[in-house]
Amino acid sequence: MKSSNKSEGFLKNYIKIVLKPDETIKKINEQKHDLLESLIIVMLSAFILLLGIFIVGGTIYNVFYEQYSTFILEQLTSGTLFGFSMSRYDFVFVFLSAFIFIIKSWLFFSIMFYLFMRIFGETENIKDTMIRFSWTIYPYAWIIFIFSMISLLFKLILPFVFHYIFFIGLGVIFIVFIPITLQRFYDNSERESVSSYMVYGSYYLTLFVIILLWTYNHYNITQMVFF
Amino acid sequence: MNARGKFRSFQEVFTNPDKIIDYSKENWSFIRFTLIIIIAGALFGYNFFWTTFILVITPPMIIWALGMLFLGILILDIFIYLYIFILWLSFTILLKIMSKNESPEKKSEKIDESLELIKKENLFSWIKVFSYCFLIPFLIYNFFEFILTVFFLSLNMPYVAVYIKDYGKFLLYAWILSLTLYSTHNIDKTQKYKVNAIILISFLITYGIVFILTFYGVAAITNLI
């Protein structure tokens, strides 16, 4: 009974953190969390996100596949390093490797953010950072899932540009909503106040590092970096 | 002696955001503001022009290039005004919405205080803070980029200058955004996040406009050359 209540609360928090962040973050901060729970959040989000992308398919699937599979960190930490090549039509393999890629992205995001916070002189705990990031970024997966379903409609009306709408939406979530949610976590935590200058700075520097690595072998993206 | 609004060392520009905010409130003058825009715009125009067209420009085109450089400065100055204007406009609209939604039964004392704080400091004061949070990093970044561009161009290494310009600007954006978002830290939480969302969305709208215009503008000019 207790465990079912706990899982209900967990799912409620997972959905409500996007809709009513302040209230939910207060609740989350009151409870004790471990890394296993964070891993479950990330895995659940990865599943929801990929489900949306696989259902929509078309350009969104192709762009997502091309971008993540050729990302330098993915190539260095996957079978590609040992010469394993995967076709985009091996759907099961693509799903599994993208699933693991999302988990790796959680680790990378947390470690980079942690390092920048330490460089700026803030006392930060890596475990807390990982938990905070799992609650900050990954619950947006269900919003992205809804977004992919809307894209499914756009696919019929605007078949040549519907993927732009999807990826611009994804970008707006990462640039606007996630840093504000992250700041809410720091504002509502019991620990001594952390300067929002450092939090936003570290977050955007993490995004900067990701863009830097991303453009390494993506000529089509470097054209965008041109401006 | 009151040290507010005065920089003790250059390092403080990066590490102490309060100094920039105090500076913008206490040392405001329209002449200084315009001068910063012109200098920062000129530096930006120079960097943008030489790192964008350097690979396609041939020596006989130098006079034409200088003409384009001045035109570029003019256009980019307009972009700076555009960003500040969009930010101001969004902030004004937000304030109007917030004061309309004030229902005497529901509003808490904290929200009241926060609204009062925003009103007391008035819109012009906020626009001073927002514009300096944008202009000071913009000026400093473009000054250093200018030195690096001249250095690498003189060494006949334009690709390095282009690389710095292409990627360095993301560092500038990170600095501008974190500084502008930090400037709202005194506002009550419930309003702060709305203001922060407005700042970020205004930034994205401006970046989107600049991106589309430069995308087609640069493509057109490159084709002309």
XYZ file of C-alpha atoms in Angstrom:
452
model
C 0.000 0.000 0.000
C 2.778 2.315 1.017
C 4.768 1.639 -2.137
C 1.719 2.211 -4.375
C 1.145 5.569 -2.637
C 4.777 6.422 -3.155
C 4.657 5.578 -6.856
C 1.412 7.557 -7.226
C 3.072 10.551 -5.587
C 6.087 10.086 -7.810
C 3.985 10.088 -10.992
C 1.964 13.076 -9.754
C 5.156 15.006 -9.109
C 6.516 13.927 -12.469
C 3.533 15.398 -14.309
C 2.848 18.373 -12.044
C 6.419 19.709 -11.972
C 5.870 21.103 -15.459
C 2.417 22.539 -14.733
C 2.815 23.781 -11.149
C 6.555 23.891 -10.582
C 6.708 25.901 -7.351
C 4.264 23.740 -5.442
C 5.781 20.479 -6.708
C 9.376 21.527 -6.128
C 8.540 22.344 -2.508
C 7.095 18.851 -2.138
C 10.099 17.251 -3.828
C 12.504 19.174 -1.598
C 10.664 17.970 1.506
C 11.112 14.311 0.527
C 14.345 12.347 0.425
C 15.433 11.161 -3.007
C 18.027 8.741 -4.240
C 19.830 8.220 -7.504
C 17.806 5.109 -8.350
C 14.629 7.187 -8.417
C 16.368 9.757 -10.624
C 17.475 6.990 -12.963
C 13.854 5.793 -13.174
C 12.740 9.341 -14.060
C 15.354 9.553 -16.806
C 14.449 6.093 -18.165
C 10.735 6.851 -18.111
C 11.345 10.169 -19.872
C 13.605 8.517 -22.449
C 10.859 6.007 -23.183
C 8.147 8.715 -23.535
C 10.360 10.962 -25.663
C 11.422 8.169 -28.019
C 7.876 6.867 -28.253
C 6.790 10.277 -29.558
C 9.651 10.461 -32.054
C 9.031 6.897 -33.308
C 5.299 7.506 -33.691
C 5.795 10.727 -35.692
C 8.651 9.270 -37.729
C 9.553 10.971 -41.000
C 11.932 13.913 -40.848
C 11.800 14.153 -37.048
C 12.987 10.546 -36.724
C 15.680 11.018 -39.383
C 17.021 14.304 -37.976
C 17.001 12.913 -34.432
C 18.813 9.761 -35.573
C 21.424 11.709 -37.555
C 22.078 14.205 -34.792
C 22.396 11.863 -31.839
C 24.222 9.011 -33.581
C 26.961 11.273 -34.967
C 27.375 13.294 -31.774
C 31.038 13.052 -30.796
C 30.334 11.883 -27.231
C 27.975 9.195 -28.503
C 30.580 7.976 -30.979
C 33.237 7.828 -28.282
C 31.041 5.922 -25.836
C 29.259 3.462 -28.090
C 29.971 0.543 -30.418
C 30.821 3.013 -33.204
C 34.227 3.382 -31.565
C 34.898 -0.301 -32.330
C 33.573 -0.148 -35.891
C 29.979 -1.172 -35.204
C 27.652 0.525 -37.634
C 23.901 0.674 -37.363
C 21.326 1.355 -40.026
C 18.562 3.842 -39.277
C 16.128 1.095 -40.254
C 17.246 -1.188 -37.394
C 14.503 0.325 -35.295
C 15.077 -1.814 -32.213
C 18.800 -1.012 -32.125
C 18.137 2.678 -32.748
C 15.608 2.732 -29.914
C 17.987 1.006 -27.505
C 21.029 3.119 -28.355
C 18.975 6.378 -28.228
C 17.587 5.223 -24.878
C 21.117 4.789 -23.514
C 22.142 8.086 -25.148
C 19.495 9.946 -23.124
C 20.765 8.354 -19.913
C 24.312 9.391 -20.845
C 23.076 12.921 -21.538
C 21.795 13.085 -17.956
C 25.243 12.162 -16.625
C 26.979 14.622 -18.942
C 24.626 17.512 -18.136
C 24.975 16.948 -14.393
C 28.753 16.583 -14.430
C 29.285 19.683 -16.596
C 26.937 21.781 -14.478
C 28.591 20.513 -11.297
C 32.043 21.397 -12.637
C 31.008 24.921 -13.628
C 29.378 25.517 -10.255
C 32.580 24.383 -8.538
C 34.670 26.631 -10.797
C 32.449 29.576 -9.795
C 33.114 28.732 -6.154
C 29.709 27.362 -5.167
C 29.652 24.350 -2.838
C 27.822 21.736 -4.810
C 27.199 18.024 -4.302
C 27.321 15.839 -7.413
C 24.549 13.545 -6.127
C 22.213 16.497 -5.454
C 23.025 17.941 -8.874
C 22.135 14.666 -10.573
C 18.858 14.407 -8.669
C 18.024 18.057 -9.397
C 18.759 17.650 -13.095
C 16.672 14.489 -13.384
C 13.700 16.405 -11.965
C 14.402 19.571 -13.945
C 14.992 18.445 -17.520
C 13.434 15.041 -17.974
C 9.780 15.560 -16.915
C 9.489 17.860 -19.959
C 9.527 14.630 -21.991
C 5.759 14.308 -21.719
C 5.344 17.873 -23.009
C 7.621 16.946 -25.918
C 5.484 13.832 -26.432
C 2.377 16.054 -26.765
C 4.414 18.274 -29.052
C 5.239 15.270 -31.268
C 1.553 14.400 -31.484
C 0.849 17.979 -32.610
C 3.691 17.603 -35.111
C 1.852 14.569 -36.454
C -0.930 16.947 -37.483
C 1.562 19.437 -38.924
C 3.082 16.570 -40.899
C -0.139 16.427 -42.903
C -0.451 20.200 -43.368
C 3.204 21.300 -43.644
C 5.145 18.162 -44.597
C 8.367 20.014 -45.521
C 8.777 22.159 -42.422
C 6.951 20.347 -39.624
C 10.217 19.132 -38.089
C 11.398 22.744 -37.679
C 8.381 23.413 -35.465
C 9.248 20.362 -33.332
C 12.949 21.167 -32.937
C 12.365 24.903 -32.328
C 9.935 23.882 -29.562
C 12.620 21.616 -28.113
C 15.106 24.501 -28.225
C 12.704 26.867 -26.462
C 12.225 24.310 -23.660
C 16.002 24.053 -23.192
C 16.684 27.797 -23.375
C 13.658 29.238 -21.556
C 11.855 26.742 -19.332
C 14.560 24.421 -18.005
C 16.865 27.146 -16.548
C 13.900 28.773 -14.815
C 12.827 25.416 -13.324
C 16.412 24.834 -12.204
C 16.474 28.230 -10.509
C 13.210 27.371 -8.742
C 14.946 24.313 -7.245
C 17.705 26.487 -5.803
C 15.256 29.151 -4.564
C 13.117 26.560 -2.766
C 15.921 24.492 -1.277
C 16.817 24.682 2.402
C 20.513 25.218 1.793
C 22.044 28.691 1.880
C 21.099 30.773 -1.122
C 23.040 30.252 -4.318
C 23.466 33.237 -6.623
C 21.173 32.947 -9.628
C 23.996 34.495 -11.680
C 26.050 31.347 -11.042
C 23.139 28.960 -11.661
C 22.118 30.526 -14.979
C 25.757 31.040 -15.937
C 26.651 27.403 -15.258
C 23.593 26.140 -17.090
C 24.215 28.231 -20.195
C 27.920 27.365 -20.163
C 26.916 23.691 -20.077
C 24.742 24.311 -23.139
C 27.702 26.119 -24.726
C 29.957 23.081 -24.232
C 27.256 20.841 -25.701
C 26.907 23.094 -28.766
C 30.676 23.173 -29.140
C 30.866 19.370 -29.124
C 27.763 19.040 -31.244
C 29.099 21.193 -34.059
C 32.302 19.149 -34.204
C 31.075 16.826 -36.935
C 27.813 18.431 -37.999
C 28.462 20.596 -41.003
C 24.779 21.460 -41.376
C 24.751 22.794 -37.820
C 27.988 24.761 -38.234
C 26.244 26.664 -41.009
C 23.786 27.801 -38.366
C 26.615 28.703 -35.999
C 27.789 31.032 -38.770
C 25.411 33.678 -37.402
C 33.383 55.976 0.854
C 30.457 54.456 -0.953
C 31.735 51.823 -3.364
C 28.393 51.156 -5.040
C 28.456 51.464 -8.802
C 32.262 51.726 -8.903
C 34.467 48.954 -10.225
C 37.528 48.294 -8.105
C 39.101 45.919 -10.613
C 38.346 44.682 -14.099
C 37.731 41.189 -12.718
C 34.658 42.505 -10.904
C 32.923 43.031 -14.247
C 32.751 39.238 -14.573
C 32.475 38.108 -10.981
C 30.284 40.753 -9.366
C 27.004 41.244 -11.247
C 25.715 43.654 -8.561
C 28.324 46.197 -9.630
C 26.989 46.341 -13.194
C 23.417 46.676 -11.931
C 24.367 49.459 -9.497
C 26.436 51.141 -12.172
C 23.493 51.144 -14.581
C 21.204 52.714 -11.971
C 23.602 55.350 -10.695
C 25.676 56.373 -13.677
C 23.027 56.709 -16.321
C 23.331 59.326 -19.006
C 21.795 59.294 -22.436
C 25.062 60.427 -24.077
C 27.007 57.586 -22.464
C 24.312 55.104 -23.441
C 24.377 56.236 -27.099
C 28.162 56.300 -27.141
C 28.355 52.706 -25.858
C 25.881 51.596 -28.542
C 27.879 53.311 -31.291
C 31.249 51.960 -30.126
C 29.939 48.452 -29.419
C 28.044 48.443 -32.730
C 31.128 49.618 -34.625
C 33.303 46.917 -33.043
C 30.649 44.305 -33.677
C 30.215 45.518 -37.263
C 33.962 45.336 -37.864
C 34.256 41.817 -36.399
C 31.171 40.575 -38.179
C 32.169 42.019 -41.522
C 35.785 40.841 -41.625
C 35.077 37.374 -40.243
C 32.091 36.840 -42.537
C 33.338 38.180 -45.880
C 37.104 37.876 -45.480
C 37.159 34.583 -47.371
C 35.471 36.034 -50.472
C 36.837 39.604 -50.623
C 39.563 40.483 -53.143
C 41.768 43.640 -52.792
C 40.064 45.805 -55.509
C 36.842 45.531 -53.611
C 38.180 47.313 -50.562
C 36.287 50.597 -51.142
C 33.055 48.751 -51.692
C 33.862 46.681 -48.592
C 34.317 49.788 -46.448
C 30.947 51.084 -47.635
C 29.365 47.775 -46.690
C 31.135 47.903 -43.333
C 29.525 51.240 -42.459
C 26.163 49.989 -43.698
C 26.669 46.890 -41.551
C 27.395 49.028 -38.479
C 24.216 50.988 -39.083
C 22.102 47.838 -39.424
C 23.663 46.180 -36.385
C 23.098 49.293 -34.276
C 19.443 49.034 -35.239
C 19.471 45.414 -34.017
C 20.776 46.507 -30.627
C 17.959 49.045 -30.351
C 15.531 46.364 -31.506
C 16.527 44.003 -28.690
C 16.224 46.692 -26.046
C 12.907 47.809 -27.519
C 11.454 44.266 -27.586
C 12.619 43.702 -24.023
C 11.068 46.976 -22.873
C 7.833 46.323 -24.767
C 7.426 42.801 -23.353
C 8.195 44.013 -19.860
C 5.617 46.812 -20.178
C 2.967 44.390 -21.445
C 3.752 42.008 -18.573
C 3.381 44.811 -16.036
C 0.047 45.808 -17.528
C -1.199 42.197 -17.385
C 0.041 41.814 -13.812
C -1.708 44.961 -12.598
C -4.928 43.968 -14.417
C -4.961 40.545 -12.764
C -4.730 42.070 -9.321
C -7.921 41.033 -7.565
C -8.097 42.429 -4.003
C -9.248 39.105 -2.499
C -6.646 36.865 -4.026
C -3.476 38.894 -4.031
C -1.008 38.230 -1.297
C 0.991 40.872 0.502
C 4.188 39.620 -1.070
C 2.864 40.132 -4.592
C 1.740 43.593 -3.570
C 5.179 44.461 -2.315
C 6.774 43.080 -5.426
C 4.490 45.045 -7.730
C 5.158 48.125 -5.672
C 8.882 47.505 -5.992
C 8.600 47.246 -9.757
C 6.406 50.346 -9.957
C 8.498 52.346 -7.516
C 11.670 51.734 -9.425
C 9.615 52.526 -12.559
C 9.906 51.213 -16.051
C 12.689 53.541 -17.114
C 14.892 52.314 -14.300
C 14.338 48.706 -15.405
C 15.138 49.524 -18.974
C 18.367 51.153 -17.792
C 19.302 47.938 -15.975
C 18.304 45.639 -18.838
C 20.070 47.691 -21.484
C 23.309 47.963 -19.475
C 23.182 44.241 -18.660
C 23.215 43.777 -22.417
C 25.527 46.594 -23.485
C 28.394 46.223 -21.005
C 29.092 42.536 -21.789
C 28.499 43.298 -25.478
C 31.064 46.099 -25.458
C 33.689 44.153 -23.485
C 33.270 40.991 -25.546
C 33.438 42.846 -28.869
C 36.487 44.792 -27.759
C 38.384 41.550 -27.044
C 37.078 39.935 -30.206
C 38.223 43.005 -32.155
C 41.768 42.639 -30.791
C 41.805 38.915 -31.582
C 40.362 39.477 -35.077
C 42.978 42.118 -35.923
C 45.709 39.872 -34.464
C 44.730 36.776 -36.433
C 43.990 38.654 -39.647
C 47.403 40.317 -39.473
C 48.958 36.852 -39.092
C 47.006 35.754 -42.187
C 44.996 33.299 -40.097
C 41.417 34.336 -40.933
C 40.002 30.908 -40.159
C 40.951 31.248 -36.487
C 39.255 34.670 -36.360
C 36.149 33.183 -37.969
C 36.187 30.280 -35.500
C 36.425 32.655 -32.521
C 33.581 34.783 -33.876
C 31.382 31.739 -34.624
C 31.670 30.091 -31.229
C 32.631 32.962 -28.931
C 29.284 34.663 -29.347
C 27.587 31.855 -27.424
C 29.752 32.761 -24.442
C 28.538 36.333 -24.823
C 24.917 35.195 -24.921
C 25.457 33.093 -21.800
C 26.930 36.103 -19.996
C 24.198 38.520 -21.125
C 21.402 36.129 -20.183
C 22.774 35.187 -16.780
C 23.384 38.863 -15.958
C 19.942 40.027 -17.119
C 18.203 37.162 -15.331
C 20.190 37.882 -12.186
C 19.088 41.545 -12.245
C 15.569 40.437 -11.286
C 16.674 38.585 -8.126
C 15.153 41.197 -5.794
C 11.652 40.761 -7.177
C 9.272 38.373 -5.411
C 9.491 34.774 -6.659
C 6.004 34.658 -8.183
C 6.750 37.621 -10.457
C 10.452 36.932 -10.949
C 9.990 33.809 -13.056
C 7.483 35.550 -15.318
C 9.911 38.422 -15.850
C 12.702 35.904 -16.508
C 10.579 34.071 -19.072
C 9.849 37.424 -20.753
C 13.568 38.250 -20.880
C 14.413 34.886 -22.429
C 11.555 34.976 -24.939
C 12.460 38.568 -25.964
C 16.026 37.416 -26.482
C 14.891 34.487 -28.622
C 12.572 36.701 -30.715
C 15.403 39.180 -31.392
C 17.848 36.379 -32.152
C 15.277 34.823 -34.500
C 14.794 38.124 -36.375
C 18.556 38.744 -36.603
C 19.137 35.132 -37.662
C 16.600 35.248 -40.493
C 17.689 38.699 -41.710
C 21.407 37.897 -41.644
C 20.814 34.460 -43.162
C 19.197 35.960 -46.253
C 21.278 39.168 -46.144
C 24.639 37.394 -46.035
C 23.494 34.884 -48.672
C 22.449 37.743 -50.966
C 25.675 39.729 -50.454
C 27.852 36.613 -50.900
C 26.054 35.866 -54.167
C 26.628 39.463 -55.310
C 30.349 39.149 -54.630
